[in-house]
PDB file of C-alpha atoms and ligand atoms in Angstrom:
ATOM      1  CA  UNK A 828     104.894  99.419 109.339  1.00  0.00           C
ATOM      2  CA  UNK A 829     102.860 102.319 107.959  1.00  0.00           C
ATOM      3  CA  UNK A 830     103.456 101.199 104.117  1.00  0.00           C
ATOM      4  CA  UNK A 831     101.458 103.283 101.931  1.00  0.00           C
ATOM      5  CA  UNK A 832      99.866 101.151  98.995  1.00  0.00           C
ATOM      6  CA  UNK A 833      97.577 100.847  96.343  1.00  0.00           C
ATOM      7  CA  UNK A 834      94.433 103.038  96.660  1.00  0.00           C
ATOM      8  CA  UNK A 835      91.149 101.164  95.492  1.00  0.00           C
ATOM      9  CA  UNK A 836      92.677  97.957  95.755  1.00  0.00           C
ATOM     10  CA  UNK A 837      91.191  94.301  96.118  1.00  0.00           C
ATOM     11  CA  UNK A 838      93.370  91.373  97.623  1.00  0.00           C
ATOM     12  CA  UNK A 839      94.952  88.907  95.130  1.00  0.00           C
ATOM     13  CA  UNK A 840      93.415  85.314  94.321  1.00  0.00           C
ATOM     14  CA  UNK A 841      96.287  82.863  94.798  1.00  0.00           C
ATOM     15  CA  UNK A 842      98.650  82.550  91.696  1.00  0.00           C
ATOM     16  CA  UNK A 843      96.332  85.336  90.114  1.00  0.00           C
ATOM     17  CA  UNK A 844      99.494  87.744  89.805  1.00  0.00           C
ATOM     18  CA  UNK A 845     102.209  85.123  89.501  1.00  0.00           C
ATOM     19  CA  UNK A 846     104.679  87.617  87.743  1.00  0.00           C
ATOM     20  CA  UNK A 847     104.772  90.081  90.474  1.00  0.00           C
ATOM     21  CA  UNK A 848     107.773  90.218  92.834  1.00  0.00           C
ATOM     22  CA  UNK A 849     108.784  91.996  95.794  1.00  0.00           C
ATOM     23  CA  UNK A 850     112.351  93.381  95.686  1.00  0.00           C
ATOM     24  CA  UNK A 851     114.161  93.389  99.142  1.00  0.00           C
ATOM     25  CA  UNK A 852     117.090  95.250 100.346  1.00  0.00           C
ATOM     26  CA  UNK A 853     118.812  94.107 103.321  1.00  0.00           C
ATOM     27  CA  UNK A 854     115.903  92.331 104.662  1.00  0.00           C
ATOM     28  CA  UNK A 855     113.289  95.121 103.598  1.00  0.00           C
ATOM     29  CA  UNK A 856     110.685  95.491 100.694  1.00  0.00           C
ATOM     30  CA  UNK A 857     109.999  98.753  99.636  1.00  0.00           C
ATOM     31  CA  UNK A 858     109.898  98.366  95.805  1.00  0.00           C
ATOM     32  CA  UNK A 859     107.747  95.868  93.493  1.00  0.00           C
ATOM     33  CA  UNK A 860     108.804  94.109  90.121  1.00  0.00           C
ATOM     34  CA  UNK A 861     107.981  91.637  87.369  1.00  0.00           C
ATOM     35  CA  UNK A 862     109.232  88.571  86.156  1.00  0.00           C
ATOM     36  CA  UNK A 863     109.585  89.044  82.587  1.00  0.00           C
ATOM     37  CA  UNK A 864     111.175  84.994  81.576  1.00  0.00           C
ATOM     38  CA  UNK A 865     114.519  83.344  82.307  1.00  0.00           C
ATOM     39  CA  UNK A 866     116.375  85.082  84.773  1.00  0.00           C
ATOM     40  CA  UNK A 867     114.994  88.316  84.352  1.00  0.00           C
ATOM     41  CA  UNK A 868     112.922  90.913  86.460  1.00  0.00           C
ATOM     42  CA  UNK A 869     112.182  94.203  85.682  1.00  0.00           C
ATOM     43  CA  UNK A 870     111.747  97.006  88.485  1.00  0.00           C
ATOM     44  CA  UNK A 871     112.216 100.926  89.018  1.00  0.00           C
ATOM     45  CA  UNK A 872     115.792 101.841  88.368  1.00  0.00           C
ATOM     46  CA  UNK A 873     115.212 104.086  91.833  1.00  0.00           C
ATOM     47  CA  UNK A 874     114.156 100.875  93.698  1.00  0.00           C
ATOM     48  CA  UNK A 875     118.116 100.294  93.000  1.00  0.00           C
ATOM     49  CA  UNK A 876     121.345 100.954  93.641  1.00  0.00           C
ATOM     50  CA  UNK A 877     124.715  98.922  90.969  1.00  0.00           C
ATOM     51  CA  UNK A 878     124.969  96.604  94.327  1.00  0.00           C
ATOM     52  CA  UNK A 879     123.540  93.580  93.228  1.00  0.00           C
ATOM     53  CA  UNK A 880     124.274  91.874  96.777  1.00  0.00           C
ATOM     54  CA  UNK A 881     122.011  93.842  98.475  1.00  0.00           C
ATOM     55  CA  UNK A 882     118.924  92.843  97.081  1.00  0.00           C
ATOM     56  CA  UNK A 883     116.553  89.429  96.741  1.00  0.00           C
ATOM     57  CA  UNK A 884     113.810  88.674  94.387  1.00  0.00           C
ATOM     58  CA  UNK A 885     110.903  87.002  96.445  1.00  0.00           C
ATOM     59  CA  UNK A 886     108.161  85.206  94.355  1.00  0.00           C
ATOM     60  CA  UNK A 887     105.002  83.355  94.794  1.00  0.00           C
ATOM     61  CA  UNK A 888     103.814  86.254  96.806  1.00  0.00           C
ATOM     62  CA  UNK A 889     100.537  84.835  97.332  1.00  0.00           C
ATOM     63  CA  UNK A 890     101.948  82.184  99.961  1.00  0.00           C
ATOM     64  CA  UNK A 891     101.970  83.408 103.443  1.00  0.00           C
ATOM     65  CA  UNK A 892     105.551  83.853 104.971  1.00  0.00           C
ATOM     66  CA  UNK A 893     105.637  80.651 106.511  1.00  0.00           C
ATOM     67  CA  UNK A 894     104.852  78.716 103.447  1.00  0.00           C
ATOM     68  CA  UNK A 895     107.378  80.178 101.464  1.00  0.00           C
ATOM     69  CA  UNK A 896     110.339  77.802 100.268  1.00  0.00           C
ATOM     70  CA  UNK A 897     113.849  78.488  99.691  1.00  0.00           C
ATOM     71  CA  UNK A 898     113.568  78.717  96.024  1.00  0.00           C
ATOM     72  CA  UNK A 899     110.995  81.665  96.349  1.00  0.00           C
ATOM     73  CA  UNK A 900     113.914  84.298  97.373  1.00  0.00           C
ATOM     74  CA  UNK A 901     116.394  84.253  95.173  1.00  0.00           C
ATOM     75  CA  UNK A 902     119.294  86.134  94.889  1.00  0.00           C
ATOM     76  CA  UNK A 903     120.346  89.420  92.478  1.00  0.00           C
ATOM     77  CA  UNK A 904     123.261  88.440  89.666  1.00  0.00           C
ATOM     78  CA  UNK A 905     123.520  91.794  88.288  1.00  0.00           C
ATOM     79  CA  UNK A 906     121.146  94.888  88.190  1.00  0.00           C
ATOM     80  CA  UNK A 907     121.114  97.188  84.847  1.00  0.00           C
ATOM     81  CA  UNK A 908     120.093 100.839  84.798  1.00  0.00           C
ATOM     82  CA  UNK A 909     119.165 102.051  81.713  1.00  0.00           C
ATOM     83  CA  UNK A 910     121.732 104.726  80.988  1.00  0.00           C
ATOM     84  CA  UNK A 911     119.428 107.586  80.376  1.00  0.00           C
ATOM     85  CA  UNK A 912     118.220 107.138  84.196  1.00  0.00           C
ATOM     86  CA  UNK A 913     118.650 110.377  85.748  1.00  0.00           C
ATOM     87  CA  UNK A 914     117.905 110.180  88.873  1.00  0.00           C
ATOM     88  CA  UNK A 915     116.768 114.363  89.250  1.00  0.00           C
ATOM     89  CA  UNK A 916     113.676 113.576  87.785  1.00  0.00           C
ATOM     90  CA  UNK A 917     112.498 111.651  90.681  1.00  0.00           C
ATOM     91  CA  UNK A 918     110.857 113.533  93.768  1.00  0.00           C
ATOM     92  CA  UNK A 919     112.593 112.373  96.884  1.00  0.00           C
ATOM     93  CA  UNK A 920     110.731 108.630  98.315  1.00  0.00           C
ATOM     94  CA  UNK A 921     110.207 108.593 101.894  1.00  0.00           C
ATOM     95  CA  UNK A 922     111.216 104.804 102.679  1.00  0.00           C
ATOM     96  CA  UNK A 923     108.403 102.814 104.402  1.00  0.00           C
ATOM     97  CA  UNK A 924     108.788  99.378 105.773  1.00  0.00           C
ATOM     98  CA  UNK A 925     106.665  96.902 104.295  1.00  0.00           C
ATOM     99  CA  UNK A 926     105.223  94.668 107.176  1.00  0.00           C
ATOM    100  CA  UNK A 927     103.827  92.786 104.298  1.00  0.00           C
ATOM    101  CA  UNK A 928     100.562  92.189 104.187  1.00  0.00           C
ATOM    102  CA  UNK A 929      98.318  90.775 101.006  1.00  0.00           C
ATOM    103  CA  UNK A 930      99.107  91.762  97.348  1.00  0.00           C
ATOM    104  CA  UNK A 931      96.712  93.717  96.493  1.00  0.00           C
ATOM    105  CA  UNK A 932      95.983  95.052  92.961  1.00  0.00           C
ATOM    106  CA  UNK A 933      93.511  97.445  91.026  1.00  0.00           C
ATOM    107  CA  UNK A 934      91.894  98.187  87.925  1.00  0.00           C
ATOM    108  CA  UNK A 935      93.705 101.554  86.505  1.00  0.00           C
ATOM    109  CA  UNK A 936      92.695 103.408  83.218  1.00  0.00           C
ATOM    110  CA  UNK A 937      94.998 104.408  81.087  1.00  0.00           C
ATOM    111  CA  UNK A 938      94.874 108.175  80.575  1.00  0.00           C
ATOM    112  CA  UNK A 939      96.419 110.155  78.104  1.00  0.00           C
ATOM    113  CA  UNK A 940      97.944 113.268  77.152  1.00  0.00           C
ATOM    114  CA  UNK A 941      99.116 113.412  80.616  1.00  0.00           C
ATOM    115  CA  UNK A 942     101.181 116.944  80.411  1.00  0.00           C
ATOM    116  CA  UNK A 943      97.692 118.531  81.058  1.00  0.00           C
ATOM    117  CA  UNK A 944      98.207 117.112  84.893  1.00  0.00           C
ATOM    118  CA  UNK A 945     102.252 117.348  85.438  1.00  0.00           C
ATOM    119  CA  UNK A 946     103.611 119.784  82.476  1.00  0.00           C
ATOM    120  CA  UNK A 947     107.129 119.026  81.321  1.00  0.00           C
ATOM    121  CA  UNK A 948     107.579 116.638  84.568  1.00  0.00           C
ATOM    122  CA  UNK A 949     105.810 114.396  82.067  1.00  0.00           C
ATOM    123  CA  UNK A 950     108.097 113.336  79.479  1.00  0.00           C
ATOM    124  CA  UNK A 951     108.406 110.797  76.531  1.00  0.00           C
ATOM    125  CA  UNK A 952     108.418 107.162  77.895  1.00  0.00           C
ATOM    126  CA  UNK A 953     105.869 108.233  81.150  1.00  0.00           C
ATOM    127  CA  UNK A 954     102.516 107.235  81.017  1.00  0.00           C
ATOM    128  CA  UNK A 955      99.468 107.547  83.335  1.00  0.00           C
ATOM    129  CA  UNK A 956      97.086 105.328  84.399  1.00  0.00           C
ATOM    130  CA  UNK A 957      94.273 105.380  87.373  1.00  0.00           C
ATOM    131  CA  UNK A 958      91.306 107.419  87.339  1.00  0.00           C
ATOM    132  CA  UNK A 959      91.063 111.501  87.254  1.00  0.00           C
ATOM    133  CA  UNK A 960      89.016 110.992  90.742  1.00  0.00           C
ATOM    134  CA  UNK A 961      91.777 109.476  92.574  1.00  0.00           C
ATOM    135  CA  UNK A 962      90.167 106.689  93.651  1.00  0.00           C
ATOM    136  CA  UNK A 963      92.507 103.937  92.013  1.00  0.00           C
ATOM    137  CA  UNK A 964      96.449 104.394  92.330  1.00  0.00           C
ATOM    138  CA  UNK A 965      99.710 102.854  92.979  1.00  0.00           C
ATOM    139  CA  UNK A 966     101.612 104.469  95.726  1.00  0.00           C
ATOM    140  CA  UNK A 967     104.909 104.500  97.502  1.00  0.00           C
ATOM    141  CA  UNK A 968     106.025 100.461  98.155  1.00  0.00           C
ATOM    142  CA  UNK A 969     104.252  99.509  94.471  1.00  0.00           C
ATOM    143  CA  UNK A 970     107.150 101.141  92.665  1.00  0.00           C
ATOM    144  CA  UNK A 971     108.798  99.131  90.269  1.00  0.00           C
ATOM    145  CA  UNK A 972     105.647  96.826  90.062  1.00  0.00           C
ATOM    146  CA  UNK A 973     103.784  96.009  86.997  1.00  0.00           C
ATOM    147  CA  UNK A 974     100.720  97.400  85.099  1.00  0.00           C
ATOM    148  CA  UNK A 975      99.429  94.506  82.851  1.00  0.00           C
ATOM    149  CA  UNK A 976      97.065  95.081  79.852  1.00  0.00           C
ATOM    150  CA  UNK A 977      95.081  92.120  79.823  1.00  0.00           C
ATOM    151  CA  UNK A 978      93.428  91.043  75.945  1.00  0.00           C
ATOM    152  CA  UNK A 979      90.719  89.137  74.929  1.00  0.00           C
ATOM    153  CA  UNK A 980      91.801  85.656  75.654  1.00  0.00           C
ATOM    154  CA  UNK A 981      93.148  86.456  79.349  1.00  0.00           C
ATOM    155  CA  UNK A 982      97.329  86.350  78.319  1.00  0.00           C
ATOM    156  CA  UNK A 983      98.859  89.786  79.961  1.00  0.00           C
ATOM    157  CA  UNK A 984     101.022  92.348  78.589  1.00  0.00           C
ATOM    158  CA  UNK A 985     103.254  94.293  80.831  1.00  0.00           C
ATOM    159  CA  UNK A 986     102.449  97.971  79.856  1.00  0.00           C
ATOM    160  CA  UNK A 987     103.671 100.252  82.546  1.00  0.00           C
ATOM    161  CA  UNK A 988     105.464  99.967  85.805  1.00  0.00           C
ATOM    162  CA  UNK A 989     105.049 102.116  88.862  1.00  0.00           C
ATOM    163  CA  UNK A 990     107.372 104.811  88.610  1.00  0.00           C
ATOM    164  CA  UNK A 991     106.448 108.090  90.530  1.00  0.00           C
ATOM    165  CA  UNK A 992     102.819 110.966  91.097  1.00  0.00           C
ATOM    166  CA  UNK A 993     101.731 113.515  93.408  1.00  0.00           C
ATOM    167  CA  UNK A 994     100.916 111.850  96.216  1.00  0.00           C
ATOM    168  CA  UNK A 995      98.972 109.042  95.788  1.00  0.00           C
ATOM    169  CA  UNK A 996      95.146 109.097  95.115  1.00  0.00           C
ATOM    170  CA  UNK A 997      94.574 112.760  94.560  1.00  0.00           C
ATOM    171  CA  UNK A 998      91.870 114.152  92.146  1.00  0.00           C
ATOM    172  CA  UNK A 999      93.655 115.522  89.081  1.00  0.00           C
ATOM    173  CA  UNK A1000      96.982 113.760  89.645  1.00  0.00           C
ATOM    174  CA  UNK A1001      96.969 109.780  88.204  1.00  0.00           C
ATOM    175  CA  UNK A1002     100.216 107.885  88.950  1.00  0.00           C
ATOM    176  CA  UNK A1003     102.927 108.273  86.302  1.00  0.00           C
ATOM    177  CA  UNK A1004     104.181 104.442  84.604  1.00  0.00           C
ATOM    178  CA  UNK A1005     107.254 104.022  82.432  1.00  0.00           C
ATOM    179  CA  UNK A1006     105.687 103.262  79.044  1.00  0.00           C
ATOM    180  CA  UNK A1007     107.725  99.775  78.962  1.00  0.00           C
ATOM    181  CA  UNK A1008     107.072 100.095  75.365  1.00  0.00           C
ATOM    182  CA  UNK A1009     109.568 103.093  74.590  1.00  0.00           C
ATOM    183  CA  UNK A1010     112.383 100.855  76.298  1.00  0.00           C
ATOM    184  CA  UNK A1011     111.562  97.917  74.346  1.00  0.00           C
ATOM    185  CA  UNK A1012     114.147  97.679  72.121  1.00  0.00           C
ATOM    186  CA  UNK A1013     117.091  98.250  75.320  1.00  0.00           C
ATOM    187  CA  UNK A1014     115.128  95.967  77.518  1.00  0.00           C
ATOM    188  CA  UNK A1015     115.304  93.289  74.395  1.00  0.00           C
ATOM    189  CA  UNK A1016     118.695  93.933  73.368  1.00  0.00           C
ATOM    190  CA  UNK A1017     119.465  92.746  77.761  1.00  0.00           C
ATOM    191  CA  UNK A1018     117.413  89.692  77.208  1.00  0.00           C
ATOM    192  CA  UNK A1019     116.673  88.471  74.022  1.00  0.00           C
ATOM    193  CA  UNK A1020     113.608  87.358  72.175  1.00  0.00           C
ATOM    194  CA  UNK A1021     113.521  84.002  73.686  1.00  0.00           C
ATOM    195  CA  UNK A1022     113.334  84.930  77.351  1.00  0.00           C
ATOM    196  CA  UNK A1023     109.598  86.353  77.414  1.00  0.00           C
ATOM    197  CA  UNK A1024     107.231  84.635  79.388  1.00  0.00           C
ATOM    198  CA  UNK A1025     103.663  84.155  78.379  1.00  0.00           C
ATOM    199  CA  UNK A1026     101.461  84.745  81.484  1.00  0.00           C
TER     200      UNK A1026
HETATM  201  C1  4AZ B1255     106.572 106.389  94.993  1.00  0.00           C
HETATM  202  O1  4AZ B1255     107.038 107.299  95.641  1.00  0.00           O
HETATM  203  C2  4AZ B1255     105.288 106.575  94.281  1.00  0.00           C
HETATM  204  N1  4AZ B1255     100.563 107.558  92.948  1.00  0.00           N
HETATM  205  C3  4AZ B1255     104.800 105.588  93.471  1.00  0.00           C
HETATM  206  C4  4AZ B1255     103.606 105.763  92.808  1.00  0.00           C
HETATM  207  C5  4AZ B1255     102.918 106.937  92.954  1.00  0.00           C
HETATM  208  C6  4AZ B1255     103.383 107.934  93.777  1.00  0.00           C
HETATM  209  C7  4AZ B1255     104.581 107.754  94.438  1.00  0.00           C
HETATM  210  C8  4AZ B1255     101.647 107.114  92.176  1.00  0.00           C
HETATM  211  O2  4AZ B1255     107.161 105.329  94.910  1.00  0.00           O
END
């Protein structure tokens, strides 16, 4: 498949990135996720359509294929889209089939005041992250994956997931994140206090 991915990216240790998941639709993966606790993942509401039947959740992503076990594809109870999704601010995704490779992942910056780059395509609850250069980015297949801020004593915060950018990797145009922040309250109000996870 000719899955475009992370620019600037170094392969995963095993069990490095155990919250990220790949979200498949009738047998493909073209969207990311994380596992927040309980029975809860949290992905790009454009990685989905109200159908939870056709999607799975695969985990432990670091295993090759073949070493996978049942319980590391799991199937989708119920998908929520948060109901100020509108789906015209998206630019239209070209599908790509993700012969799956490694995870990779990459060090991003996060940049601000990110209007400068996309004007009023860059609204409240977007944030940016990567480098002005272009040389680190998410791209088309990471959407709906995480962006973890990682503190002093190593425990990780998710802080952004892959949402949409120009392109991928171009000088002057750093991937746009939902700020998982600004939904905290609706994403907390779905699962409760007790259900985060402390990676
Ligand atoms: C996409 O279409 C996409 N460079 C995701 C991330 C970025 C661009 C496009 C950021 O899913």
């Amino acid at each position: 498949g000719r899955v475009k991915r992370v620019v600037g990216g170094v392969p995963a240790k095993p069990t490095q990135i155990q919250w990220q998941i790949a979200l498949e639709e009738n047998k493909r993966i073209d969207c990311g996720g994380a596992y927040i606790g309980g029975c809860w993942v949290i992905t790009a509401a454009h990685c989905v359509r109200p159908n939870p039947r056709a999607f799975r959740v695969k985990f432990s992503l670091w295993k090759k294929s073949r070493a996978q076990d049942t319980t590391d594809i799991v199937p989708v109870e119920d998908i929520i889209i948060h109901p100020k999704y509108e789906q015209h601010y998206l630019y239209i995704n070209v599908l790509y089939s993700f012969t799956a490779s490694v995870l990779l992942w990459a060090n991003v910056s996060l940049i601000n005041d990110c209007g400068r780059f996309y004007g009023n395509r860059f609204k409240p609850g977007m944030m940016c992250a990567g480098d002005v250069e272009g040389s680190v980015d998410s791209c088309q297949g990471d959407s709906g994956g995480p962006l973890v801020c990682v503190d002093e004593l190593g425990v990780s915060y998710l802080w952004g997931i892959v949402s949409w950018g120009e392109r991928c990797g171009q000088p002057g145009f750093p991937g746009v994140y939902t700020q998982v922040a600004h939904y905290f309250e609706w994403i907390r109000l779905h699962i409760g206090w007790s259900a985060v996870t402390k990676f």
